[in-house]
């Protein structure tokens, strides 16, 4: 198990893990996740980002360090860009093994070092513009990027190599497949990374999109040769590709989503289900790409990714005890939490007696900045006229979605 060289005296010492555990206790990671950690060897030695004891990650880190003749006790500085425990869980044990190690984080980060791990001694707070000289020409410069993903987050820029250790920014779910570098990744693997990166963004980062754009603005003048995030690929060939990808993602909840539709449905006895095909027929007549998901059968993590990128949403939901079908309500609660704003939306569904799902839906979606089409609700099984109406509404939604200008101008955000 070897360290992987990024540049002279700079190595990746992270771990690719597969686990049945849910990421953050919520999100499935069927393709695993990379916990990236890096070593910079100046006269002093720094570890940038850590791992948590998850899927053998800490042993993997120790073995990779050993491959470059380093032990945990040799590390002088531990740079914690972000305190979420997927990157810091091993801190307590590392400090026990190496009590002299100095931990570097933002001021808010140092409070969490204490809160999570009870460590107060030998902790240094840094702010934007502060530097740390490791010797042999290696100098870290710190840039606070609050709320990408937590308030204490910063990025660390190594000035000699021009490598940006970007924390969660530009990260992804998924393990590396044969190489940690994007420029060694075969074309055939790119759809895998696209999916895992979008799902990571929609699940973890979406709510913080304005801060992502702000962070990218604050890095606009920095000469970046390589981006080394805390998850996913290391962007060595063309770092601007992932920056532009993140700009695009950040704009999906600012009225610049893709001209696509995501249809999500749930059904108790098939009456809501039978309307799905009528609406799909209308959408198909306009040739608009569509993804279809059923709740509760599919995990909301995957639904979020498709819904987040799509300009149009169709919500098919029956009434359940005077309200929305509970799994749909959970799904839409997460849409609200993750700021899936500015969508063109069609709601439909069956009810038996008094109805109530639509009223519940109207209340829940009030603050979502959604542009609603006329809803289509029906008692029991839909009639032929209602099926026709479903086709018409599907067509109408698809036409609305086609009008949306999806392509944003990256240069608006200071990127080359
Ligand atoms: Fe990968 Fe927000 O921690």
PDB file of N, CA, C and O and ligand atoms in Angstrom, residues 23-24 33-35 82-87 148-150 152-153 167-168 200 204-205 230-231, ligand 1:
ATOM      1  N   UNK A  23     -23.471   7.548   4.334  1.00  0.00           N
ATOM      2  CA  UNK A  23     -22.658   8.761   4.481  1.00  0.00           C
ATOM      3  C   UNK A  23     -23.491   9.785   5.253  1.00  0.00           C
ATOM      4  O   UNK A  23     -24.659  10.016   4.933  1.00  0.00           O
ATOM      5  N   UNK A  24     -22.914  10.405   6.240  1.00  0.00           N
ATOM      6  CA  UNK A  24     -23.621  11.325   7.151  1.00  0.00           C
ATOM      7  C   UNK A  24     -24.825  10.647   7.820  1.00  0.00           C
ATOM      8  O   UNK A  24     -25.737  11.323   8.300  1.00  0.00           O
ATOM      9  N   UNK A  33     -16.524   5.636  -1.193  1.00  0.00           N
ATOM     10  CA  UNK A  33     -16.088   7.040  -1.174  1.00  0.00           C
ATOM     11  C   UNK A  33     -14.582   7.071  -0.909  1.00  0.00           C
ATOM     12  O   UNK A  33     -14.046   6.204  -0.220  1.00  0.00           O
ATOM     13  N   UNK A  34     -13.924   8.051  -1.487  1.00  0.00           N
ATOM     14  CA  UNK A  34     -12.492   8.247  -1.231  1.00  0.00           C
ATOM     15  C   UNK A  34     -12.337   9.271  -0.110  1.00  0.00           C
ATOM     16  O   UNK A  34     -12.936  10.350  -0.171  1.00  0.00           O
ATOM     17  N   UNK A  35     -11.568   8.897   0.904  1.00  0.00           N
ATOM     18  CA  UNK A  35     -11.195   9.856   1.946  1.00  0.00           C
ATOM     19  C   UNK A  35      -9.770  10.288   1.620  1.00  0.00           C
ATOM     20  O   UNK A  35      -8.811   9.563   1.886  1.00  0.00           O
ATOM     21  N   UNK A  82     -11.502  21.289   7.289  1.00  0.00           N
ATOM     22  CA  UNK A  82     -12.941  21.166   7.566  1.00  0.00           C
ATOM     23  C   UNK A  82     -13.073  20.097   8.636  1.00  0.00           C
ATOM     24  O   UNK A  82     -12.407  19.068   8.573  1.00  0.00           O
ATOM     25  N   UNK A  83     -13.918  20.375   9.631  1.00  0.00           N
ATOM     26  CA  UNK A  83     -13.927  19.508  10.808  1.00  0.00           C
ATOM     27  C   UNK A  83     -14.927  18.362  10.760  1.00  0.00           C
ATOM     28  O   UNK A  83     -15.048  17.608  11.723  1.00  0.00           O
ATOM     29  N   UNK A  84     -15.672  18.216   9.667  1.00  0.00           N
ATOM     30  CA  UNK A  84     -16.638  17.110   9.643  1.00  0.00           C
ATOM     31  C   UNK A  84     -15.862  15.805   9.873  1.00  0.00           C
ATOM     32  O   UNK A  84     -14.774  15.594   9.300  1.00  0.00           O
ATOM     33  N   UNK A  85     -16.408  14.919  10.708  1.00  0.00           N
ATOM     34  CA  UNK A  85     -15.614  13.768  11.149  1.00  0.00           C
ATOM     35  C   UNK A  85     -15.185  12.784  10.060  1.00  0.00           C
ATOM     36  O   UNK A  85     -14.300  11.965  10.313  1.00  0.00           O
ATOM     37  N   UNK A  86     -15.775  12.835   8.854  1.00  0.00           N
ATOM     38  CA  UNK A  86     -15.238  11.954   7.804  1.00  0.00           C
ATOM     39  C   UNK A  86     -13.777  12.309   7.502  1.00  0.00           C
ATOM     40  O   UNK A  86     -13.012  11.459   7.056  1.00  0.00           O
ATOM     41  N   UNK A  87     -13.379  13.558   7.809  1.00  0.00           N
ATOM     42  CA  UNK A  87     -11.992  13.985   7.571  1.00  0.00           C
ATOM     43  C   UNK A  87     -11.182  14.139   8.849  1.00  0.00           C
ATOM     44  O   UNK A  87     -10.001  14.459   8.783  1.00  0.00           O
ATOM     45  N   UNK A 148     -18.606  25.826   2.815  1.00  0.00           N
ATOM     46  CA  UNK A 148     -18.363  24.874   1.718  1.00  0.00           C
ATOM     47  C   UNK A 148     -17.577  23.689   2.318  1.00  0.00           C
ATOM     48  O   UNK A 148     -16.416  23.521   2.067  1.00  0.00           O
ATOM     49  N   UNK A 149     -18.053  22.972   3.293  1.00  0.00           N
ATOM     50  CA  UNK A 149     -19.454  22.791   3.461  1.00  0.00           C
ATOM     51  C   UNK A 149     -19.977  23.258   4.833  1.00  0.00           C
ATOM     52  O   UNK A 149     -21.175  23.498   4.996  1.00  0.00           O
ATOM     53  N   UNK A 150     -19.140  23.430   5.828  1.00  0.00           N
ATOM     54  CA  UNK A 150     -19.550  23.916   7.143  1.00  0.00           C
ATOM     55  C   UNK A 150     -18.958  25.313   7.364  1.00  0.00           C
ATOM     56  O   UNK A 150     -18.045  25.711   6.624  1.00  0.00           O
ATOM     57  N   UNK A 152     -16.796  26.514   9.301  1.00  0.00           N
ATOM     58  CA  UNK A 152     -15.365  26.644   9.653  1.00  0.00           C
ATOM     59  C   UNK A 152     -14.430  26.319   8.489  1.00  0.00           C
ATOM     60  O   UNK A 152     -13.205  26.353   8.657  1.00  0.00           O
ATOM     61  N   UNK A 153     -14.970  26.026   7.306  1.00  0.00           N
ATOM     62  CA  UNK A 153     -14.141  25.443   6.241  1.00  0.00           C
ATOM     63  C   UNK A 153     -13.134  26.437   5.665  1.00  0.00           C
ATOM     64  O   UNK A 153     -13.420  27.618   5.496  1.00  0.00           O
ATOM     65  N   UNK A 167     -10.575  20.916   0.292  1.00  0.00           N
ATOM     66  CA  UNK A 167     -11.573  20.377   1.228  1.00  0.00           C
ATOM     67  C   UNK A 167     -12.746  19.749   0.459  1.00  0.00           C
ATOM     68  O   UNK A 167     -12.539  19.167  -0.605  1.00  0.00           O
ATOM     69  N   UNK A 168     -13.980  19.893   0.948  1.00  0.00           N
ATOM     70  CA  UNK A 168     -15.125  19.275   0.259  1.00  0.00           C
ATOM     71  C   UNK A 168     -15.392  19.889  -1.125  1.00  0.00           C
ATOM     72  O   UNK A 168     -16.037  19.249  -1.970  1.00  0.00           O
ATOM     73  N   UNK A 200     -23.198  13.791  -5.075  1.00  0.00           N
ATOM     74  CA  UNK A 200     -22.517  14.365  -3.908  1.00  0.00           C
ATOM     75  C   UNK A 200     -22.913  15.836  -3.747  1.00  0.00           C
ATOM     76  O   UNK A 200     -23.252  16.293  -2.654  1.00  0.00           O
ATOM     77  N   UNK A 204     -25.004  16.926  -0.542  1.00  0.00           N
ATOM     78  CA  UNK A 204     -24.161  17.512   0.517  1.00  0.00           C
ATOM     79  C   UNK A 204     -24.003  19.026   0.387  1.00  0.00           C
ATOM     80  O   UNK A 204     -23.993  19.743   1.379  1.00  0.00           O
ATOM     81  N   UNK A 205     -23.842  19.510  -0.817  1.00  0.00           N
ATOM     82  CA  UNK A 205     -23.379  20.900  -1.007  1.00  0.00           C
ATOM     83  C   UNK A 205     -24.480  21.855  -1.480  1.00  0.00           C
ATOM     84  O   UNK A 205     -24.386  23.065  -1.272  1.00  0.00           O
ATOM     85  N   UNK A 230     -10.998  16.762  -0.835  1.00  0.00           N
ATOM     86  CA  UNK A 230     -10.976  15.761   0.240  1.00  0.00           C
ATOM     87  C   UNK A 230     -11.767  14.504  -0.126  1.00  0.00           C
ATOM     88  O   UNK A 230     -11.737  13.535   0.621  1.00  0.00           O
ATOM     89  N   UNK A 231     -12.493  14.527  -1.235  1.00  0.00           N
ATOM     90  CA  UNK A 231     -13.140  13.329  -1.783  1.00  0.00           C
ATOM     91  C   UNK A 231     -12.970  13.352  -3.302  1.00  0.00           C
ATOM     92  O   UNK A 231     -12.908  14.420  -3.905  1.00  0.00           O
TER      93      UNK A 231
HETATM   94 FE1  LIG B   1     -16.445  15.383   3.540  1.00  0.00          FE
HETATM   95 FE2  LIG B   1     -18.310  17.966   4.831  1.00  0.00          FE
HETATM   96  O1  LIG B   1     -17.169  16.466   4.908  1.00  0.00           O
END
